Short mmCIF file of C-alpha atoms and ligand atoms in Angstrom, two decimals:
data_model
loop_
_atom_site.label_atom_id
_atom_site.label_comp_id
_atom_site.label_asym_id
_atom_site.label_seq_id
_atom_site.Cartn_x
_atom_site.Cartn_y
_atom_site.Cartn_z
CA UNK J 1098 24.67 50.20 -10.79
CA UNK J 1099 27.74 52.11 -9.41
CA UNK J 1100 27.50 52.26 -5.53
CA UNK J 1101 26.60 56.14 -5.78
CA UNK J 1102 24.01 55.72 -7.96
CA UNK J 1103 22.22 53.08 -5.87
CA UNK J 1104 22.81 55.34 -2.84
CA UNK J 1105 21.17 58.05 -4.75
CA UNK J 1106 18.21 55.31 -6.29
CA UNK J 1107 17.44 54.19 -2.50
CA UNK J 1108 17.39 57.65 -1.31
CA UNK J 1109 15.34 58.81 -3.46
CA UNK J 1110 12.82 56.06 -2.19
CA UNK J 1111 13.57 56.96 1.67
CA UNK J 1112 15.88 54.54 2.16
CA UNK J 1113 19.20 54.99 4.39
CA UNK J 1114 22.10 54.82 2.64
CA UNK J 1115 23.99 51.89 4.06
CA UNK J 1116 21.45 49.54 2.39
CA UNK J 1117 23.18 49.80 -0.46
CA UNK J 1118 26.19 48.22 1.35
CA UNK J 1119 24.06 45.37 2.54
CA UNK J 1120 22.95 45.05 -0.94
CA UNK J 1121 26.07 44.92 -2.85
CA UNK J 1122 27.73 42.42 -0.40
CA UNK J 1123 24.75 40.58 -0.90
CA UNK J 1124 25.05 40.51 -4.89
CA UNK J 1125 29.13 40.65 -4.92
CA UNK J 1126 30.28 38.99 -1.79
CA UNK J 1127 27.70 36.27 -0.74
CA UNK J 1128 26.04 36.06 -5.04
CA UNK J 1129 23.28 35.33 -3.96
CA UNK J 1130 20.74 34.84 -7.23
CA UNK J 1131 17.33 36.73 -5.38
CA UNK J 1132 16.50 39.46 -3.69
CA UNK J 1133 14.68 37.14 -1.70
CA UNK J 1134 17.34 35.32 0.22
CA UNK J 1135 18.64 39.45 1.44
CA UNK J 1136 17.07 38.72 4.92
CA UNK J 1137 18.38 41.76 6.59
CA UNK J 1138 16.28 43.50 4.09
CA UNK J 1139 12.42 44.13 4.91
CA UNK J 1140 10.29 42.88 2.62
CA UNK J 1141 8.40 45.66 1.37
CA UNK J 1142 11.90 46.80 0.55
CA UNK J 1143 12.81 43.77 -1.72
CA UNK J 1144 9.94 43.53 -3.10
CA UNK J 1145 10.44 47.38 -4.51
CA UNK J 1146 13.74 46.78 -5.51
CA UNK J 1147 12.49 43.09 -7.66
CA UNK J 1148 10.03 45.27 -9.56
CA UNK J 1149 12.49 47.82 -10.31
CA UNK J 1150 15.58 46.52 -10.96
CA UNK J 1151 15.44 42.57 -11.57
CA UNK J 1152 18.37 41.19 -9.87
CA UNK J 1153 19.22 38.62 -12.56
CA UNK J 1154 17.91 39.51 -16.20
CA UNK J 1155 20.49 36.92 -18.00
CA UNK J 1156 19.49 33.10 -18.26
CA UNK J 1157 21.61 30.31 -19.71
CA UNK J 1158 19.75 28.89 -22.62
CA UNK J 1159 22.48 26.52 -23.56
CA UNK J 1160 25.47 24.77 -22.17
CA UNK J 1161 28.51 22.94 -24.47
CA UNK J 1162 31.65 21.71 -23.37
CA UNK J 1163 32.53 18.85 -20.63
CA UNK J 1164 33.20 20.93 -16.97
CA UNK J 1165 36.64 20.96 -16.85
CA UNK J 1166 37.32 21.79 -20.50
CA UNK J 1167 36.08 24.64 -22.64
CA UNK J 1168 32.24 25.39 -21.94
CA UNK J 1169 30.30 27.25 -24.06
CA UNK J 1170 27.34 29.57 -22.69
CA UNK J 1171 24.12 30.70 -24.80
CA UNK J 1172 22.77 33.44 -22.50
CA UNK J 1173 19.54 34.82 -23.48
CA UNK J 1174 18.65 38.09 -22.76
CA UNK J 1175 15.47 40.00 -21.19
CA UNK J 1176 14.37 41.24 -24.82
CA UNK J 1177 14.97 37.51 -25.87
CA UNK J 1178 17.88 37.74 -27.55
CA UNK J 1179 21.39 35.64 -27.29
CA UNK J 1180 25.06 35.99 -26.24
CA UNK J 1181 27.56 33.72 -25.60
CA UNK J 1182 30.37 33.63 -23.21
CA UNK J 1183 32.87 31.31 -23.41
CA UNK J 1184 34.70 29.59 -20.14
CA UNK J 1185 38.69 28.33 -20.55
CA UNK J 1186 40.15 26.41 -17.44
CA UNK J 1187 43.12 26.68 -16.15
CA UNK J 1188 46.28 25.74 -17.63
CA UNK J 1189 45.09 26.85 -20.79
CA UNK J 1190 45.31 30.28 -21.14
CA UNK J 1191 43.61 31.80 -24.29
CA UNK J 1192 46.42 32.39 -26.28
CA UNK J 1193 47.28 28.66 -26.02
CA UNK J 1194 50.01 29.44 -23.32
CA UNK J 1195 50.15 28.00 -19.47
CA UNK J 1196 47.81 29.98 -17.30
CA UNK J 1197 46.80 29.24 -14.18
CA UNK J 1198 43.96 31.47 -14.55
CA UNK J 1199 40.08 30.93 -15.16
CA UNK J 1200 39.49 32.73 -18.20
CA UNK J 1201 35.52 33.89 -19.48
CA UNK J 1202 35.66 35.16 -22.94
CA UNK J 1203 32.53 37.97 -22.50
CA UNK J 1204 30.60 39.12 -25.37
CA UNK J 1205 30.05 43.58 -25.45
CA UNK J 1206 27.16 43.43 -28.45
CA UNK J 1207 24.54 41.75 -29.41
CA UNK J 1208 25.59 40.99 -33.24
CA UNK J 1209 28.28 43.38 -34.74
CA UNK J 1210 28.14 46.49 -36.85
CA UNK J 1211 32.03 46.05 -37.82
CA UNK J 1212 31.39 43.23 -41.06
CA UNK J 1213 35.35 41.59 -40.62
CA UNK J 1214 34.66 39.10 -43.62
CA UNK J 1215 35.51 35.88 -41.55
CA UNK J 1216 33.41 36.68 -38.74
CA UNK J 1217 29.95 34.95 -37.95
CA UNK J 1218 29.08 37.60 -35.11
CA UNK J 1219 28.79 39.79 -38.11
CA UNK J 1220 26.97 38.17 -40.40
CA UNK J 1221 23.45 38.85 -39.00
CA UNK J 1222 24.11 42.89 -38.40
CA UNK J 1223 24.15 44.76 -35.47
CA UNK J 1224 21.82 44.21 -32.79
CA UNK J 1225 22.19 46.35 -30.28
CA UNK J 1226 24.54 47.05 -27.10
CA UNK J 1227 24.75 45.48 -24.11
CA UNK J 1228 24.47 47.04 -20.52
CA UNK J 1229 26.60 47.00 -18.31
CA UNK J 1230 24.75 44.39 -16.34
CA UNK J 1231 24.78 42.11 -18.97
CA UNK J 1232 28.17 42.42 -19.07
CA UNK J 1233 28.59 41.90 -15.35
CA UNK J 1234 26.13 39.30 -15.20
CA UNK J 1235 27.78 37.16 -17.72
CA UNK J 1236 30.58 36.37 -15.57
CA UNK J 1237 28.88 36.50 -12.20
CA UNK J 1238 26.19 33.02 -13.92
CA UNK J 1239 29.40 31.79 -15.82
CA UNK J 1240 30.74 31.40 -12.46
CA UNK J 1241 27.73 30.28 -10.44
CA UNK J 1242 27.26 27.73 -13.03
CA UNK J 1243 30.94 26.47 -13.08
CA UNK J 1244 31.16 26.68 -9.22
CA UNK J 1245 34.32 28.28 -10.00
CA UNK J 1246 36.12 31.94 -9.55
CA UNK J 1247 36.74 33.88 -12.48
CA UNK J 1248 40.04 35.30 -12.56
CA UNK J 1249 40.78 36.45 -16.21
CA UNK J 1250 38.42 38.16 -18.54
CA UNK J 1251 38.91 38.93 -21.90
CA UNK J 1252 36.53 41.24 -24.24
CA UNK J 1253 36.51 38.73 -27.41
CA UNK J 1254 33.14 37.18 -27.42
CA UNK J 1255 30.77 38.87 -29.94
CA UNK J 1256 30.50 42.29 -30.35
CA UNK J 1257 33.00 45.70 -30.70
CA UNK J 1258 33.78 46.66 -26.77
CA UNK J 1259 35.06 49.98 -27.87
CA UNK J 1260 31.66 50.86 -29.79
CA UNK J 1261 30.42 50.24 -26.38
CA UNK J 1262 32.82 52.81 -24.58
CA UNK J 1263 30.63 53.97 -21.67
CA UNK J 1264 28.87 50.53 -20.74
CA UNK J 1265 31.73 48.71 -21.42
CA UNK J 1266 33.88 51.18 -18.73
CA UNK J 1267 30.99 51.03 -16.39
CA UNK J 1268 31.44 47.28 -16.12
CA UNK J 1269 35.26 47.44 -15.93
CA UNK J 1270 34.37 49.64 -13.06
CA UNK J 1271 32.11 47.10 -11.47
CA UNK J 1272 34.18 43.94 -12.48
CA UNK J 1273 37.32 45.53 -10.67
CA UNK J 1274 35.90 46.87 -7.68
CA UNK J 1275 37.05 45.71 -4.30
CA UNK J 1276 33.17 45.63 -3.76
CA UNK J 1277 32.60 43.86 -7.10
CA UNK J 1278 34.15 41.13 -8.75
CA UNK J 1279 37.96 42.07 -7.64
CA UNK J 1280 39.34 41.03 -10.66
CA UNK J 1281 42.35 42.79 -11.11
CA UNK J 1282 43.07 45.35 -14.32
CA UNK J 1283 46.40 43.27 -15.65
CA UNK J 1284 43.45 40.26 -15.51
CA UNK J 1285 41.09 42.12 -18.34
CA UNK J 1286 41.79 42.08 -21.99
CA UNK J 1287 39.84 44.27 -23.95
CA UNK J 1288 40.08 43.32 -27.61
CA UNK J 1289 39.37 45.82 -31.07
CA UNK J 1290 39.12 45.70 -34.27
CA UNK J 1291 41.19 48.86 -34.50
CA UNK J 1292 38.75 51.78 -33.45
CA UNK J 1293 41.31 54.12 -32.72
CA UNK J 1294 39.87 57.27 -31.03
CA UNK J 1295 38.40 54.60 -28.85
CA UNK J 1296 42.21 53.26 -28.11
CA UNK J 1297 43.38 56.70 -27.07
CA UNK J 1298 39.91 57.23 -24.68
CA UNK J 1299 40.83 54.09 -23.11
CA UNK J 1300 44.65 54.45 -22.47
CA UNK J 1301 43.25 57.18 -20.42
CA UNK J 1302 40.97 55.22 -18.37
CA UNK J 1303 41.19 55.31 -14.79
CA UNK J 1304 41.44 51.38 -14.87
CA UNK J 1305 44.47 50.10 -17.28
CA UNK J 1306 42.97 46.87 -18.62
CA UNK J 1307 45.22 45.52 -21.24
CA UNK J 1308 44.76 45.65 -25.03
CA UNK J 1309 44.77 43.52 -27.80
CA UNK J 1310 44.22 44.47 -31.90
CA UNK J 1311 42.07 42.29 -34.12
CA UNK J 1312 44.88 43.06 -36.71
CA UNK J 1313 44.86 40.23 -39.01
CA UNK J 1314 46.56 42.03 -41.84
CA UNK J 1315 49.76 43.84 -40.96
CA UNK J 1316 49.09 46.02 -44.59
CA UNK J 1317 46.39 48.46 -45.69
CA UNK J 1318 46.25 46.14 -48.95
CA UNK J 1319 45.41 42.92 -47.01
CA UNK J 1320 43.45 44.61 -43.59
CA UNK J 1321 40.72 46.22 -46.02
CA UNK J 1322 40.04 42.85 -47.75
CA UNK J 1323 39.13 41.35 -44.90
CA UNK J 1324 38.15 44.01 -41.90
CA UNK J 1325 36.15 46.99 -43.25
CA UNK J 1326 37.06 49.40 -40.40
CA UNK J 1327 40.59 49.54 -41.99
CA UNK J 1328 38.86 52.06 -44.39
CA UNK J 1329 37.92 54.27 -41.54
CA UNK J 1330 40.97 53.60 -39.56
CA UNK J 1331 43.92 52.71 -41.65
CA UNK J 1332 47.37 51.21 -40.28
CA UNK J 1333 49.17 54.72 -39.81
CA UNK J 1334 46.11 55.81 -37.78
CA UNK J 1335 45.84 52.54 -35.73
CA UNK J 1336 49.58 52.82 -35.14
CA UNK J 1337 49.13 56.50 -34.02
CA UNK J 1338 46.68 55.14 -31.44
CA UNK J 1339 48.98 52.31 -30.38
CA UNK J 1340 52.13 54.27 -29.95
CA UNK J 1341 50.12 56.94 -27.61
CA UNK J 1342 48.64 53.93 -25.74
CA UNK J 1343 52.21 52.83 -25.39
CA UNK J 1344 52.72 56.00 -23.73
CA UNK J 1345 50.20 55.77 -21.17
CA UNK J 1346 51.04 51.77 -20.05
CA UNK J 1347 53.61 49.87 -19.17
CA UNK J 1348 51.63 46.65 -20.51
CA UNK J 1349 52.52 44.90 -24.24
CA UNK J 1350 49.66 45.33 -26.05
CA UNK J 1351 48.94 42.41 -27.99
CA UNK J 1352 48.50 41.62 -31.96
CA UNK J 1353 45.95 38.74 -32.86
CA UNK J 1354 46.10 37.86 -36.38
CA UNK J 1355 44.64 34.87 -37.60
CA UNK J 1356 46.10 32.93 -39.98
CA UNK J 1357 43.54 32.71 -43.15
CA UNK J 1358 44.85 30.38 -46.69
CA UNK J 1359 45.70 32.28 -49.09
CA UNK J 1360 45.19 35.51 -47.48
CA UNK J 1361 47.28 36.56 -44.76
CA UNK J 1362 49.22 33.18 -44.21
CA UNK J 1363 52.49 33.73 -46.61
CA UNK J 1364 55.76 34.42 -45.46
CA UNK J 1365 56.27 38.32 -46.61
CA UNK J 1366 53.13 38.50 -44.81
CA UNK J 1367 54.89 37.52 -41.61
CA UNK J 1368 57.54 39.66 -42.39
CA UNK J 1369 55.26 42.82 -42.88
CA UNK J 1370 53.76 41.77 -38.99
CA UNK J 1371 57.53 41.56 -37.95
CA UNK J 1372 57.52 45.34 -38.59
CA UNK J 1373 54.28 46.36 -37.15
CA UNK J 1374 55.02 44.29 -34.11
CA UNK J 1375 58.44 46.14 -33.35
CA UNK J 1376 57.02 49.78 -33.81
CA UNK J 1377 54.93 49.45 -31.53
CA UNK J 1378 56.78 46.66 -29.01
CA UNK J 1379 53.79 44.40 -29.14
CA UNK J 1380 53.55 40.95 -28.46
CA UNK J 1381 51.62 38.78 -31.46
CA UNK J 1382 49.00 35.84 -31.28
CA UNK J 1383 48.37 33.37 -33.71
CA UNK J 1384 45.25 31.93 -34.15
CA UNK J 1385 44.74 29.49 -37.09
CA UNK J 1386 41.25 30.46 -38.70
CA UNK J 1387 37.79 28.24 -37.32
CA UNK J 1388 35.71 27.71 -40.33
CA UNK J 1389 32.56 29.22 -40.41
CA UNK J 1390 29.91 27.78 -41.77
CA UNK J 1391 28.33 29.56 -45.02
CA UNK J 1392 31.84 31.47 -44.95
CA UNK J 1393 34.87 30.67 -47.98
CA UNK J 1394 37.81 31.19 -45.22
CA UNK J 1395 39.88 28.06 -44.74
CA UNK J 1396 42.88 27.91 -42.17
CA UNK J 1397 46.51 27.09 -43.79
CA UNK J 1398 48.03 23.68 -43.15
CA UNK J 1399 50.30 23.45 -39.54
CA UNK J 1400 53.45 23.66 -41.48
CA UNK J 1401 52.22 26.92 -42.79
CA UNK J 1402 51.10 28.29 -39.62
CA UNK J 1403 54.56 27.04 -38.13
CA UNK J 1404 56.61 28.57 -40.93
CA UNK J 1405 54.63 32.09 -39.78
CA UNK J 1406 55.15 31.73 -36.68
CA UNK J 1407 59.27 30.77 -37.31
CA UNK J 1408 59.12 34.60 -39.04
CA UNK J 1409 58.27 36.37 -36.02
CA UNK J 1410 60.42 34.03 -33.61
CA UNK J 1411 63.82 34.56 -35.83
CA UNK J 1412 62.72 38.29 -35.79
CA UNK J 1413 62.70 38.24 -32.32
CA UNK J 1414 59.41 39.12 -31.85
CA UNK J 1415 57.34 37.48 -29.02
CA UNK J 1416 54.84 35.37 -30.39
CA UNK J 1417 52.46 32.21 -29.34
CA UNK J 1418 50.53 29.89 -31.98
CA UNK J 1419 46.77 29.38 -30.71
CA UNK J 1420 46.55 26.04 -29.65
CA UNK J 1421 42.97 24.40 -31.01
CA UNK J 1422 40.58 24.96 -28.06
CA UNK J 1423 36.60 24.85 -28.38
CA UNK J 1424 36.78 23.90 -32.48
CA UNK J 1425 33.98 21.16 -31.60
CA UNK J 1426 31.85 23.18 -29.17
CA UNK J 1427 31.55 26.24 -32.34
CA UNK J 1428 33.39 28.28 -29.87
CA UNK J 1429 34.56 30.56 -33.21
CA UNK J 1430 32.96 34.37 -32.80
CA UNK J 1431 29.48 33.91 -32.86
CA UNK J 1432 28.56 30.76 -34.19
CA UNK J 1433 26.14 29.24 -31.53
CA UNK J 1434 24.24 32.45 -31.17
CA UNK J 1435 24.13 32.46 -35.02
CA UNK J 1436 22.16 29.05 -34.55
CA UNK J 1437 20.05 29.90 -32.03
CA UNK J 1438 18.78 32.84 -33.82
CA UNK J 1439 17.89 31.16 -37.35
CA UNK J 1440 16.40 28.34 -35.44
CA UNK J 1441 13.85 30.84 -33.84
CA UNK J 1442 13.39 33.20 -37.02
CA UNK J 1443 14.87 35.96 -35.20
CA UNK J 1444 17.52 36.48 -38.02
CA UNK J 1445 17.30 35.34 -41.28
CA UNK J 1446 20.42 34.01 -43.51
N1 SAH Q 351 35.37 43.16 -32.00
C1 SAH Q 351 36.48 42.88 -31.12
C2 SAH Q 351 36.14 41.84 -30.11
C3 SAH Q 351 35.83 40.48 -30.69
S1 SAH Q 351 37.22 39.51 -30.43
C4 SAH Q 351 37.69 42.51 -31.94
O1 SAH Q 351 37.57 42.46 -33.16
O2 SAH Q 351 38.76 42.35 -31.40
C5 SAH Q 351 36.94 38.12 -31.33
C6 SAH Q 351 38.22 37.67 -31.93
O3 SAH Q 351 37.96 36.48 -32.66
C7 SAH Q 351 38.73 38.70 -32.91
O4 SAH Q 351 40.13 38.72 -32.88
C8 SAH Q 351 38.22 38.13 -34.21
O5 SAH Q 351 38.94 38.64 -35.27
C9 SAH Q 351 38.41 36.65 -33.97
N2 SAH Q 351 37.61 35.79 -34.85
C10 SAH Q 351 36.42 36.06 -35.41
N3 SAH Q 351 36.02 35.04 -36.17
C11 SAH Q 351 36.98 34.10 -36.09
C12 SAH Q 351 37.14 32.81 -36.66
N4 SAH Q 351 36.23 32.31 -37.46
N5 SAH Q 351 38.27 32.12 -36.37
C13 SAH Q 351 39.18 32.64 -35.53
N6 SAH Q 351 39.08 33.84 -34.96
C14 SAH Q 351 38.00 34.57 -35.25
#
């Protein structure tokens, strides 16, 4: 909840209004994981607010990853269902350049309506959204669980963020607050696969988290073979959307393309990203495929992926190559959750 709205929730139960306050300092300042442990709260009070809004709904079903490297979390969900978040230390950042930042990879979705070909959140169909408290939580139990601050989110776990506009803003709201997580806009990445109304709402979003484009195809010919939303949103409309958002922030938005065999991976392929890339003054990030099980997609060989990446880097654009993080933990879009799911019969292959 928003601070007003909890005003408004404990008001309407004749509560004064500065126990929201004492709440959220409670949740955001001190974390702690109960209602319980608010002291300064009676406990007819806490006891109310337990039955009506649970103060943690999100519990980690599975850990994988050494501390200190990449971790993988399996959340599962009140209605039983899974997420995963993925944590990157610092150092690494996740396009494979220095950071010092703590980055959590969050997941918007349960599953994914969007059907990119390589993708395993996809495979098993949309679920359904997630709150915004599920979105929150995810980094307030990745952190409790790491002992660590957060410091850098980015919006690539499973799911489409900007199919989630109004949950997904709600917990932008709550992640940035001085009263919430304090994690600073130029510190949030929200990632698309290209919906481009969506792109426009949110260059005009109080908060200006930067952007990144599942492009993957820098053509109409190659995007729809591969990412099914080009056919609703083709390049010149995605581009519209990009050049307005352009307009609005001062930020680079970034291009991920991932580098597929045989696909995506040859040099006028590179050259057609060049192009793209410049219109728009975007930044790119390479990111050589993860093989999905069940999936055909294989990732080209290193010289391939460094003869791509010499393209962009004579053109002048800026560019990084992913460097492997998280292959062994199945830290790929999906994968774990995937695994979970078939194991309990909640999706079927
Ligand atoms: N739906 C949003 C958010 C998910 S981001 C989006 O498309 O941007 C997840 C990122 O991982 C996307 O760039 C996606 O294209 C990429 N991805 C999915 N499967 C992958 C795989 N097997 N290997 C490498 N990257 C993958």
């Amino acid at each position: 909840m928003l601070p007003d709205e909890l005003v408004a929730e404990l008001e309407s139960w004749g509560e004064r209004k500065y126990r929201a306050a004492q709440i959220l300092e409670w949740v955001f300042e001190r974390r702690v994981g109960s209602y319980e442990e608010m002291t300064n709260l009676g406990k007819e009070l806490r006891a109310k607010l337990e039955a009506a809004h649970p103060l943690q709904t999100l519990t980690v079903a599975k850990v994988q990853g050494a501390q200190d490297a990449t971790q993988k979390f399996l959340f599962r969900l009140r209605d039983g269902r899974y997420v995963e978040s993925v944590l990157i230390p610092a150092n690494t950042g996740y396009d494979g350049t220095q950071s010092d930042r703590r980055t959590l990879c969050v997941s918007s979705q349960v599953g994914c309506a969007y059907d990119c070909k390589f993708c395993a959140s996809g495979l098993a169909g949309f679920t359904r959204n997630l709150e915004a408290d599920e979105i929150v939580e995810q980094v307030l139990l990745a952190e409790r669980h790491a002992g660590k601050r957060i410091d850098n989110l980015v919006f690539m776990g499973m799911g489409e963020p900007l199919a989630n506009f109004t949950r997904l803003t709600k917990a932008l709201r709550i992640l940035n607050a001085h009263w919430g997580l304090n994690i600073g806009a130029r510190h949030m990445t929200v990632s698309t696969s290209g919906l481009a109304p969506q792109i426009r709402k949110l260059a005009d979003f109080e908060i200006p988290v930067r952007l990144a484009i599942s492009l993957h195809g820098a053509t109409d010919e190659v995007r729809e073979r591969i990412m099914p939303v080009n056919r609703k949103y083709p390049l010149a409309e995605l581009f519209g959307a990009l050049e307005y958002f352009g307009s609005r922030r001062k930020q680079k938005v970034t291009l991920e393309y991932i580098l597929i065999e045989g696909v995506n991976d040859a040099p006028e392929h590179a050259a057609a990203l060049v192009r793209r890339a410049r219109a728009v003054g975007a930044k790119v990030n390479l990111i050589p495929y993860n093989t999905v099980e069940g999936l055909p997609w294989v990732r080209p060989t290193e010289a391939v992926q460094e003869a791509f990446l010499g393209v962009l880097a004579r053109a002048g654009v800026p560019a990084t190559l992913r460097r492997e993080k998280g292959h062994d933990i199945d830290a790929a879009c999906g994968q774990l959750r995937l695994q979970q799911e078939v194991a309990e019969g909640t999706v079927v292959m």
